[in-house]
Amino acid sequence: MNGLEERFRRARRRGCSLFIPYITGGYPDMKSCRRIIEAMIQAGAEVIELGIPFSDPIADGVTIQESTFRALQAGATPKGVLELAGEISASHDISIAILTYLNPVYRMGLRRFMEEASRRGVDGIIIPDLPLEEAGPVKRIAMEYGVSLILLAAPTTSDERLARILDETMGFAYLVSLTGTTGERDALPPTAIQLLQRSKRLNPVKPVAVGFGVSRPSQAVELARLGADGVIAGSRIISEIRRSMENPEKAVGRLVREFVKALSSPGQ
Amino acid sequence: MKYNLPTSDGRFGRFGGRYVPETLMEALSELEESYIKLKNDPDFRRELDYMLREYAGRPTPLYYAENLTKIIGGAKIYLKREDLLHGGAHKINNTLGQGLLAKRMGKKRVIAETGAGQHGVATAMACAVLGLKCEIYMGEIDMERQRMNVQRMRLLGAEVHPVSSGSKTLKDAINEAIRDWVTNVETTYYLLGSCVGPHPYPMIVRDFQSVIGAEARSQILEKEGRLPDYVVACVGGGSNAIGIFHPFIEDKEVKLIGVEAGGEGTELGKHSASLVRGLEGVLHGALTYVLQDEDGQIAGTHSIAAGLDYPAVGPEHAYLKETGRAEYTTVTDDEALQAFLTLSRTEGILPALESAHALAYAIKLAENLSRDEIIIVNLSGRGDKDLETVLRRLGR
């Protein structure tokens, strides 16, 4: 069992779910990004989802798209973001999951990318345009370097596929809560609940984290009560940064603390 | 050897595949199953053949461009007149096919992307005649430079959504169409306009466009009693080229030449030559050749022909390049413009600037060939849509 999965197990034994904040690497710039991540960790986040920006993020809504373009304009590169991951992982006991699209990984070379990720203390990688059928070669090389390839499942995924995804994914399964792109939503979609329940029924063991559209601690708590081992928020974090550009780390720290606290005893 | 690609997992050699968000995987399987079931269904074939003949104007002539041939003084040049189709381009072959497919699948809402606007117009036409709701994504820059096509789409009853992200051109329109499809996958049919994207699209678009090559092949056999020496077509995403190439693939003696947009220089950003100058990568669901920087970020592109202005190419072309079955080359903006003028004056045909790329290469090629050799050029569209661009370039 790898570190990421173990972290979810430990949280489950404590009766809590993990809050996983996302930030686009190099947004709003590399230095501020690092400070914001430090604030997330201070606020209790144990798993950070760190994006390597890609010019054509087809699974993302406008909020994350804009952060991507901003980060690229500020000079973010795959190598630079992996270095940032290295600095963070060297000084904190946390897990880092990289989120990026396949092309930047492919360009660097699968082997070189995984080797570099592993050297920088990256625990897992999430690639939204790499479905189960195409994942084989990437997973083999990731495994060689001890990096977990985290697969995604969606409300449109059939039970048969979902069972295979839960079986094949490493670390945890990323459950996409709705049919759509990333972005904040007012209410938790019913599809999120159904997908979560199906996942738990098909595979009670594999940790699952729910993402896309989660914007409030109360939504996170609802998901945790239904069995989510983790809850991911991305657009909510990015818009918090955008709203408080003079001191984003303070605002993000406060937000992350709320989520972490809510998830530390979701049964209450 | 029988050419029988793609494989069941959507591969042309190592190219192609399905690199899309999980949300779309079941929809792609459903599309593939429906298509495979329908493509040999006699009812479906009959309906499509009827629409292609009575509505779109097939078959198109294979015209011997005698004046042009005489002026050049080399190989005989034949033009496959896709410009004469309804809508003025080959795009209608595919939109009628996929429109009928969407209808049989019970989808009522169709979305599509468009660059130059030709696919958007062809989709709007097919949806109007087939009674489907139509929404088109188009980059803001393309909307500006192809204003007439935006108006045509609207008159045909389509809703046009401006796309303001990224480079505001075709690539971003595809991104936005994919995002719409991810959101509305259960009710919506995504009518992709070129042989790009995830499997089964490259196969479906190729099959519907192969009518071009199938006709051209039997027409040349009838006129000349033999196959041509060369088939030349322009390549953006590559749908008109794959359409005319495909029926000739097993005729080893026929050389297939794809012409990409050389734009105004060889540096990244100045052209749209994905096959000639790109690197292997993944964009819009397929492993293929992609114009990108060293970090894998997708590069900007340029071409005088909006329909060629795209940073990737259909995966089957990547395969044909790698195996050497087809050759790919480039023609610059200026050369394409010259060919546009030449054809207009010698034959009285205004070609689309996209097709003028194929023509420009064919003219260079013909000069160095003997008079008993034969070239077929796919004249994929007409040039009326390009008048503003051409006049501006000529300083008029």
XYZ file of C-alpha atoms in Angstrom:
664
model
C 0.000 0.000 0.000
C 1.378 3.432 -0.826
C 1.651 6.587 1.257
C -1.339 8.302 -0.212
C -3.681 5.383 0.404
C -2.246 4.938 3.901
C -2.994 8.580 4.676
C -6.673 8.044 3.798
C -6.776 4.882 5.941
C -5.360 6.703 8.944
C -7.892 9.514 8.506
C -10.692 6.975 8.298
C -9.547 5.384 11.567
C -9.650 8.842 13.170
C -13.198 9.198 11.874
C -12.417 12.067 9.562
C -12.202 12.752 5.843
C -9.380 14.630 4.168
C -9.801 18.023 2.604
C -7.720 18.315 -0.570
C -7.240 21.878 -1.763
C -6.182 22.431 -5.373
C -3.963 25.182 -6.637
C -2.619 25.790 -10.127
C 1.179 25.631 -9.864
C 2.682 29.054 -10.421
C -0.597 30.914 -9.799
C -0.704 33.825 -9.297
C 3.101 33.574 -9.497
C 5.575 30.996 -8.249
C 6.461 32.762 -4.972
C 2.874 33.548 -3.938
C 1.848 30.034 -4.912
C 4.397 28.589 -2.521
C 3.232 30.874 0.309
C -0.389 29.887 -0.335
C 0.483 26.182 -0.190
C 2.355 26.742 3.096
C -0.791 28.408 4.437
C -2.901 25.430 3.295
C -0.599 23.094 5.215
C -0.643 25.324 8.312
C -4.426 25.180 8.115
C -4.334 21.399 8.312
C -4.356 20.167 4.702
C -2.523 16.834 4.478
C -2.940 16.290 0.752
C -2.371 19.054 -1.792
C -3.453 18.828 -5.415
C -0.956 20.861 -7.418
C -1.673 21.691 -11.064
C 0.876 21.860 -13.846
C -0.778 24.392 -16.140
C -1.597 23.315 -19.709
C -2.625 25.693 -22.483
C -5.781 23.733 -23.398
C -7.460 22.463 -20.207
C -10.611 20.855 -21.629
C -11.922 19.524 -18.305
C -11.751 22.888 -16.581
C -14.295 25.657 -16.239
C -13.477 29.352 -16.583
C -12.046 29.887 -13.084
C -9.291 27.295 -13.377
C -8.763 28.123 -17.067
C -7.985 31.710 -16.111
C -5.589 30.644 -13.361
C -3.872 28.429 -15.916
C -3.333 31.222 -18.405
C -2.178 33.565 -15.671
C 0.339 31.002 -14.381
C 1.653 30.354 -17.892
C 2.014 34.084 -18.476
C 3.923 34.349 -15.206
C 6.335 31.739 -16.574
C 5.195 28.480 -14.971
C 6.686 25.347 -16.556
C 6.268 21.630 -15.768
C 9.803 21.565 -14.409
C 9.239 24.667 -12.282
C 6.065 23.230 -10.745
C 7.791 19.921 -9.984
C 10.578 21.860 -8.289
C 7.968 23.671 -6.202
C 6.509 20.278 -5.253
C 10.013 19.210 -4.205
C 10.486 22.223 -1.948
C 7.128 21.650 -0.253
C 7.493 17.912 0.200
C 11.001 18.281 1.611
C 9.825 20.447 4.499
C 6.386 19.034 5.364
C 4.795 15.689 6.098
C 2.107 15.922 3.448
C 1.205 14.185 0.199
C 1.257 15.925 -3.158
C -0.839 14.855 -6.116
C 0.044 16.539 -9.395
C -2.818 17.351 -11.749
C -1.978 17.901 -15.378
C -3.056 16.956 -18.884
C -1.286 14.275 -20.870
C 0.564 16.443 -23.390
C 3.022 18.151 -21.013
C 3.824 14.720 -19.519
C 4.219 13.186 -22.957
C 6.477 16.010 -24.142
C 8.828 15.653 -21.184
C 8.772 11.895 -21.739
C 6.798 9.518 -19.509
C 9.910 8.116 -17.910
C 11.653 11.432 -17.352
C 8.472 12.936 -15.950
C 7.873 10.128 -13.460
C 11.515 10.046 -12.464
C 11.484 13.805 -11.838
C 8.141 13.619 -9.988
C 9.413 10.827 -7.784
C 12.638 12.683 -7.024
C 10.565 15.719 -6.000
C 8.506 13.718 -3.537
C 5.303 13.648 -5.593
C 2.963 10.880 -4.412
C 0.407 10.751 -7.166
C -0.594 12.095 -10.564
C -4.055 12.874 -11.922
C -4.461 13.198 -15.698
C -8.047 14.082 -16.658
C -7.579 13.247 -20.348
C -6.168 9.790 -19.637
C -9.048 7.328 -19.228
C -8.687 3.728 -18.094
C -8.233 2.292 -21.617
C -5.240 4.516 -22.362
C -3.710 4.458 -18.884
C -1.672 1.239 -19.111
C 1.728 2.525 -20.321
C 1.593 5.574 -18.019
C 0.663 3.466 -15.002
C 3.475 0.957 -15.580
C 6.127 3.661 -15.636
C 4.545 5.596 -12.751
C 4.640 2.407 -10.655
C 8.306 1.847 -11.420
C 8.999 5.198 -9.797
C 6.567 4.781 -6.922
C 4.139 7.414 -8.201
C 0.414 6.581 -7.969
C -1.662 7.058 -11.108
C -4.997 8.319 -9.793
C -7.879 7.514 -12.141
C -11.111 9.455 -12.430
C -14.674 8.151 -12.488
C -17.728 10.124 -13.579
C -21.506 9.949 -13.176
C -21.691 8.555 -16.730
C -19.332 5.687 -15.844
C -21.147 2.332 -15.879
C -20.914 -0.013 -12.896
C -18.740 -2.371 -14.870
C -16.210 0.365 -15.705
C -16.429 1.863 -12.240
C -15.447 -1.461 -10.670
C -12.418 -1.660 -12.982
C -11.428 1.956 -12.286
C -11.658 1.398 -8.518
C -9.540 -1.685 -8.939
C -6.902 -0.064 -11.176
C -6.556 3.342 -9.545
C -3.752 3.873 -7.071
C -3.866 5.939 -3.879
C -7.504 6.861 -4.288
C -10.176 7.240 -6.957
C -11.115 10.750 -8.049
C -14.890 10.886 -8.335
C -16.094 13.630 -10.665
C -19.283 14.821 -9.006
C -21.181 15.923 -12.090
C -21.252 15.831 -15.873
C -19.467 19.082 -16.586
C -16.288 21.023 -16.093
C -14.703 22.218 -12.859
C -16.336 25.213 -11.185
C -18.274 26.238 -8.108
C -21.884 25.079 -7.753
C -24.459 26.152 -5.185
C -25.852 22.741 -4.437
C -24.344 19.312 -4.374
C -25.510 17.517 -7.517
C -27.504 14.311 -6.951
C -25.104 12.609 -9.378
C -22.304 13.064 -6.825
C -24.227 11.164 -4.190
C -25.180 8.366 -6.569
C -21.613 7.955 -7.816
C -20.268 7.910 -4.275
C -22.771 5.285 -3.186
C -22.113 3.121 -6.230
C -18.359 3.324 -5.607
C -18.687 2.299 -1.985
C -20.975 -0.577 -2.895
C -18.644 -1.875 -5.624
C -15.452 -1.414 -3.632
C -15.739 -0.590 0.072
C -11.960 -0.644 0.522
C -10.523 1.773 -2.028
C -10.442 5.384 -0.794
C -12.412 7.861 -2.888
C -12.248 11.640 -3.071
C -14.991 13.737 -4.639
C -14.216 16.809 -6.715
C -15.752 19.257 -9.258
C -18.303 21.759 -8.041
C -17.586 21.553 -4.307
C -17.557 25.090 -2.920
C -18.803 24.952 0.697
C -17.788 23.119 3.876
C -21.406 22.010 4.328
C -21.260 20.232 0.939
C -18.007 18.583 1.973
C -19.575 17.344 5.198
C -22.517 15.876 3.305
C -20.117 13.969 1.053
C -18.069 12.753 4.015
C -21.197 11.439 5.735
C -21.973 9.465 2.612
C -18.537 7.860 2.776
C -16.168 10.156 0.856
C -12.640 9.666 2.166
C -11.612 12.984 0.699
C -13.167 16.112 -0.739
C -11.400 18.219 -3.367
C -12.008 21.928 -3.964
C -10.272 23.771 -6.773
C -12.256 26.610 -8.307
C -13.347 27.706 -4.825
C -9.695 28.104 -3.794
C -8.746 29.907 -7.004
C -11.613 32.387 -6.709
C -10.657 32.993 -3.065
C -7.140 33.890 -4.241
C -8.520 36.152 -6.940
C -10.752 37.932 -4.476
C -7.984 38.645 -1.991
C -4.919 39.385 -4.045
C -3.276 41.576 -1.351
C -3.074 38.680 1.096
C -4.236 35.470 -0.565
C -2.448 33.151 1.872
C -4.440 34.508 4.775
C -7.775 34.138 2.964
C -6.954 30.657 1.659
C -5.651 29.588 5.073
C -8.943 30.611 6.673
C -10.982 28.806 4.016
C -8.929 25.606 4.232
C -9.205 25.624 8.033
C -13.012 25.765 7.743
C -13.070 22.765 5.416
C -10.568 20.779 7.490
C -12.488 21.482 10.676
C -15.798 20.535 9.092
C -14.312 17.258 7.843
C -12.540 16.396 11.094
C -15.789 15.286 12.671
C -18.320 15.094 9.881
C -20.504 12.758 11.930
C -21.339 15.565 14.372
C -2.147 -5.904 -48.085
C -5.639 -4.951 -47.123
C -5.781 -1.586 -45.351
C -8.157 -1.980 -42.464
C -7.550 0.745 -39.893
C -8.282 1.913 -37.274
C -8.019 -1.046 -34.913
C -10.943 -1.681 -32.566
C -9.283 0.544 -29.951
C -9.077 3.390 -32.439
C -5.418 3.178 -33.411
C -3.687 3.965 -36.679
C -0.347 2.409 -35.777
C 0.412 4.089 -32.478
C -1.578 7.218 -33.390
C -5.177 7.981 -32.470
C -6.821 6.548 -29.364
C -9.249 8.147 -26.930
C -7.593 10.686 -24.670
C -10.694 12.306 -23.202
C -12.225 12.894 -19.792
C -13.892 9.806 -18.327
C -17.293 11.523 -18.582
C -17.188 11.103 -22.386
C -16.057 7.481 -22.554
C -19.499 5.883 -22.498
C -20.741 8.409 -25.070
C -17.872 7.551 -27.414
C -18.645 3.846 -27.059
C -22.321 4.505 -27.748
C -21.397 6.555 -30.823
C -19.078 3.846 -32.105
C -21.649 1.104 -31.620
C -24.406 3.110 -33.299
C -22.162 4.008 -36.209
C -20.939 0.466 -36.795
C -24.494 -0.814 -36.702
C -25.776 1.861 -39.087
C -22.984 2.185 -41.602
C -23.985 -0.935 -43.489
C -27.681 -0.603 -42.797
C -29.361 -0.421 -46.236
C -31.981 2.081 -45.012
C -29.379 4.424 -43.601
C -27.221 4.152 -46.758
C -30.219 4.839 -48.958
C -31.207 7.897 -46.962
C -27.665 9.280 -46.940
C -27.133 8.597 -50.654
C -30.419 10.315 -51.403
C -29.458 13.415 -49.412
C -25.973 13.529 -50.926
C -27.418 13.314 -54.431
C -30.600 15.351 -54.256
C -29.689 17.870 -51.576
C -25.915 18.291 -51.644
C -25.362 17.779 -55.376
C -23.281 14.608 -55.651
C -21.558 13.278 -57.615
C -19.274 16.249 -58.227
C -17.457 16.474 -61.564
C -13.849 15.503 -62.074
C -12.917 18.389 -64.325
C -9.941 18.329 -66.678
C -8.353 21.782 -66.218
C -7.131 22.005 -69.788
C -6.223 25.714 -69.823
C -4.216 25.400 -66.637
C -2.533 22.238 -67.902
C -1.541 23.931 -71.191
C -0.090 26.998 -69.491
C 2.036 24.878 -67.209
C 3.020 22.500 -69.962
C 3.461 19.391 -67.850
C 1.233 16.750 -66.287
C -2.527 16.778 -66.852
C -4.356 18.406 -63.948
C -7.819 17.228 -62.956
C -9.878 19.033 -60.337
C -12.303 17.174 -58.085
C -15.002 19.819 -57.845
C -16.111 19.660 -54.196
C -16.488 23.435 -54.459
C -19.705 22.805 -56.388
C -21.421 21.127 -53.461
C -24.226 22.775 -51.520
C -22.579 25.204 -49.117
C -19.494 25.486 -51.265
C -17.252 22.891 -49.655
C -16.758 19.196 -48.957
C -17.936 19.673 -45.355
C -21.565 18.804 -46.183
C -20.579 15.159 -46.935
C -19.765 14.704 -43.274
C -22.476 16.841 -41.704
C -25.256 15.033 -43.570
C -23.774 11.680 -42.551
C -23.344 12.584 -38.906
C -26.612 14.530 -38.820
C -28.480 11.400 -39.919
C -26.503 9.399 -37.389
C -27.453 11.847 -34.603
C -31.094 11.562 -35.609
C -31.001 7.757 -35.575
C -29.369 7.912 -32.139
C -32.308 9.974 -30.909
C -30.240 13.087 -30.134
C -32.098 16.328 -30.663
C -29.375 18.858 -29.935
C -26.254 19.099 -32.084
C -23.138 21.076 -31.229
C -20.151 21.743 -33.452
C -17.011 23.820 -33.647
C -15.954 25.853 -36.612
C -12.834 27.700 -37.703
C -13.360 29.286 -41.103
C -17.066 28.750 -40.668
C -17.446 26.187 -43.458
C -18.103 23.301 -41.095
C -20.394 25.521 -39.041
C -22.411 26.437 -42.118
C -22.528 22.821 -43.305
C -23.668 21.705 -39.848
C -26.327 24.424 -39.713
C -27.610 23.329 -43.136
C -27.743 19.657 -42.196
C -29.485 20.442 -38.897
C -32.019 22.709 -40.594
C -32.969 20.121 -43.188
C -32.967 17.244 -40.684
C -34.864 19.152 -37.985
C -32.140 19.228 -35.326
C -31.318 22.030 -32.889
C -27.902 23.434 -33.737
C -25.331 25.354 -31.674
C -21.922 26.318 -33.030
C -18.780 27.327 -31.138
C -16.527 29.753 -32.958
C -13.463 31.711 -31.831
C -13.963 35.466 -31.606
C -11.099 36.137 -34.004
C -12.574 33.736 -36.555
C -16.012 35.350 -36.135
C -14.433 38.659 -36.989
C -12.565 37.445 -40.071
C -15.411 35.244 -41.340
C -18.360 37.543 -40.658
C -20.400 36.339 -43.609
C -20.317 32.749 -42.432
C -21.510 33.811 -38.978
C -24.491 35.494 -40.632
C -25.133 32.455 -42.818
C -25.184 30.154 -39.775
C -27.617 32.443 -37.987
C -29.903 32.669 -41.011
C -29.867 28.878 -41.151
C -31.230 28.797 -37.625
C -28.079 27.989 -35.673
C -27.009 29.674 -32.480
C -23.392 30.838 -32.647
C -21.437 30.974 -29.371
C -18.372 33.241 -29.443
C -15.297 31.684 -27.792
C -13.008 34.160 -26.057
C -10.526 31.804 -24.375
C -6.970 31.044 -25.501
C -6.133 32.035 -29.048
C -9.849 32.616 -29.840
C -9.613 30.391 -32.925
C -10.518 26.840 -33.973
C -8.529 25.038 -31.276
C -10.350 26.978 -28.573
C -13.702 26.449 -30.274
C -13.028 22.693 -30.065
C -12.070 23.028 -26.374
C -15.346 24.809 -25.717
C -17.395 22.292 -27.721
C -15.789 19.463 -25.718
C -16.638 21.302 -22.472
C -20.245 21.643 -23.641
C -20.336 17.955 -24.551
C -18.883 16.956 -21.164
C -21.716 18.940 -19.576
C -24.599 17.866 -21.840
C -23.370 14.477 -22.968
C -26.644 12.674 -22.384
C -28.748 14.854 -24.675
C -26.246 16.203 -27.156
C -24.538 14.965 -30.297
C -21.103 16.466 -30.938
C -20.729 16.808 -34.706
C -16.982 17.074 -35.169
C -15.957 18.547 -38.504
C -12.595 17.016 -39.251
C -10.854 13.650 -38.990
C -9.431 14.675 -35.613
C -10.497 14.034 -32.022
C -10.988 10.788 -30.117
C -11.955 7.484 -31.742
C -14.407 6.933 -33.459
C -14.461 10.459 -34.952
C -11.393 10.156 -37.219
C -12.925 6.965 -38.664
C -16.463 8.323 -39.021
C -15.377 11.561 -40.696
C -13.038 9.676 -43.030
C -15.747 7.224 -44.022
C -18.258 9.979 -44.804
C -15.648 11.954 -46.754
C -14.367 8.911 -48.677
C -17.143 9.437 -51.193
C -14.792 12.061 -52.708
C -12.033 9.576 -53.458
C -14.399 6.789 -54.451
C -16.000 9.013 -57.106
C -12.671 10.439 -58.268
C -11.239 6.949 -58.669
C -14.018 5.672 -60.891
C -14.207 8.973 -62.804
C -10.518 8.940 -63.714
C -10.723 5.281 -64.739
C -13.593 6.207 -67.018
C -11.882 9.284 -68.508
C -8.302 8.077 -68.753
C -8.584 4.331 -68.452
C -6.062 4.351 -65.653
C -5.335 5.569 -62.145
C -3.679 8.951 -61.564
C 0.000 9.301 -60.713
C -0.663 11.818 -57.946
C -3.522 12.832 -55.703
C -2.965 16.192 -54.009
C -5.049 17.739 -51.213
C -4.647 20.424 -48.571
C -4.394 19.386 -44.923
C -5.580 21.352 -41.903
C -7.294 18.784 -39.710
C -7.218 16.712 -42.881
C -10.789 15.695 -43.711
C -10.854 16.529 -47.421
C -7.425 14.934 -47.841
C -8.291 11.704 -46.056
C -11.549 11.628 -48.019
C -9.809 11.663 -51.370
C -6.769 9.596 -50.255
C -8.541 6.734 -48.577
C -9.966 4.946 -51.639
C -6.491 5.097 -53.250
C -4.495 3.763 -50.278
C -4.235 0.225 -51.657
C -3.278 1.529 -55.132
C 0.423 1.639 -54.357
C 1.319 3.287 -57.687
C -0.744 6.380 -56.814
C 1.300 8.927 -54.863
C -0.656 10.757 -52.178
C 0.481 14.262 -51.263
C -0.901 16.364 -48.429
C -0.177 20.087 -48.443
C -0.032 21.957 -45.145
C -0.098 25.685 -44.530
C 3.449 27.037 -44.594
C 2.084 30.454 -43.647
C 4.725 33.141 -43.574
C 7.738 31.373 -42.119
C 9.150 28.256 -40.523
C 9.196 29.426 -36.881
C 6.579 28.187 -34.448
C 3.532 30.449 -34.641
C 4.034 31.482 -38.269
C 2.533 28.404 -39.913
C 0.104 25.518 -39.351
C 2.270 22.641 -40.579
C 1.661 20.043 -37.843
C 2.894 17.053 -39.848
C 5.903 18.727 -41.422
C 7.089 20.715 -38.408
C 5.186 19.385 -35.380
C 6.058 16.876 -32.660
C 4.120 13.873 -31.424
C 1.635 14.794 -28.746
C -1.938 14.575 -27.535
C -4.529 17.196 -28.366
C -8.313 16.979 -28.456
C -8.380 13.291 -27.700
C -5.844 11.838 -30.118
C -2.155 11.008 -30.194
C -0.897 12.716 -33.332
C 1.466 15.427 -34.555
C 1.009 18.681 -32.677
C 2.543 22.147 -32.911
C 3.807 22.784 -29.398
C 6.650 24.291 -27.440
C 9.280 22.372 -25.461
C 7.002 22.252 -22.389
C 4.140 20.705 -24.339
C 2.066 23.895 -24.431
C 0.076 24.127 -27.671
C 1.527 26.721 -30.032
C -0.199 29.516 -31.886
C -0.685 28.948 -35.596
C -1.060 31.048 -38.702
C -2.384 30.586 -42.204
C -3.950 32.852 -44.797
C -6.583 30.099 -44.981
C -8.622 30.037 -41.780
C -9.618 26.418 -42.432
C -5.991 25.269 -42.170
C -5.262 27.257 -39.011
C -5.097 24.372 -36.520
C -2.163 23.085 -34.405
C -2.819 19.346 -34.806
C -3.901 16.935 -37.536
C -5.942 13.767 -37.912
C -4.139 10.707 -36.494
C -4.557 8.741 -39.724
C -2.421 11.324 -41.526
C 0.228 10.918 -38.812
C 0.183 7.199 -39.582
C 0.291 7.662 -43.371
C 3.255 9.996 -42.927
C 5.093 7.577 -40.683
C 4.570 4.609 -42.979
C 5.498 6.715 -46.004
C 2.211 5.893 -47.782
C 1.500 9.622 -48.066
C 3.914 12.510 -48.275
C 3.356 15.867 -46.673
C 4.716 19.218 -47.697
C 3.974 22.913 -47.251
C 2.942 25.881 -49.371
C 3.243 29.482 -48.151
C 0.506 32.116 -47.931
C 1.938 33.887 -50.995
C 2.120 30.737 -53.090
C -1.475 29.878 -52.193
C -2.585 33.378 -53.147
C -0.794 33.086 -56.510
C -2.525 29.782 -57.193
C -5.869 31.354 -56.265
C -5.280 34.065 -58.911
C -3.985 31.628 -61.510
C -6.991 29.330 -61.295
C -9.413 32.245 -61.279
C -7.989 33.595 -64.542
C -7.224 30.399 -66.422
C -10.290 28.358 -65.548
C -12.786 30.877 -64.206
C -12.898 29.129 -60.835
C -12.319 30.948 -57.532
C -10.877 28.263 -55.247
C -11.001 28.412 -51.453
C -7.651 29.578 -50.078
C -7.380 26.191 -48.358
C -7.735 24.341 -51.666
C -5.373 26.871 -53.290
C -2.598 25.326 -51.170
C -3.121 21.967 -52.876
C -3.334 23.687 -56.221
C -0.116 25.653 -55.690
C 1.774 22.455 -54.990
C 0.172 20.653 -57.934
C 1.250 23.477 -60.263
C 4.882 23.206 -59.089
C 4.696 19.436 -59.392
C 3.108 19.414 -62.859
C 5.879 21.573 -64.323
C 8.401 18.834 -63.691
C 6.306 15.957 -64.949
C 5.688 14.702 -68.463
C 2.482 15.314 -70.379
C 1.261 11.778 -70.013
C 1.241 11.923 -66.240
C -1.932 12.720 -64.297
C -2.541 14.732 -61.132
C -5.874 14.943 -59.328
C -6.273 17.959 -57.054
C -9.042 18.012 -54.507
C -10.696 21.381 -54.981
C -12.300 21.110 -51.578
C -14.115 24.445 -51.513
C -14.937 27.614 -53.366
C -13.283 30.949 -52.717
C -16.191 33.348 -52.362
C -15.745 33.316 -48.584
C -12.147 34.498 -49.026
C -12.753 37.587 -51.139
C -12.122 40.018 -48.279
C -8.849 38.321 -47.344
C -7.676 38.161 -50.944
C -8.586 41.764 -51.742
C -6.861 42.987 -48.586
C -3.712 41.071 -49.512
C -3.778 42.526 -53.002
C -4.140 45.999 -51.511
C -7.481 46.652 -53.160
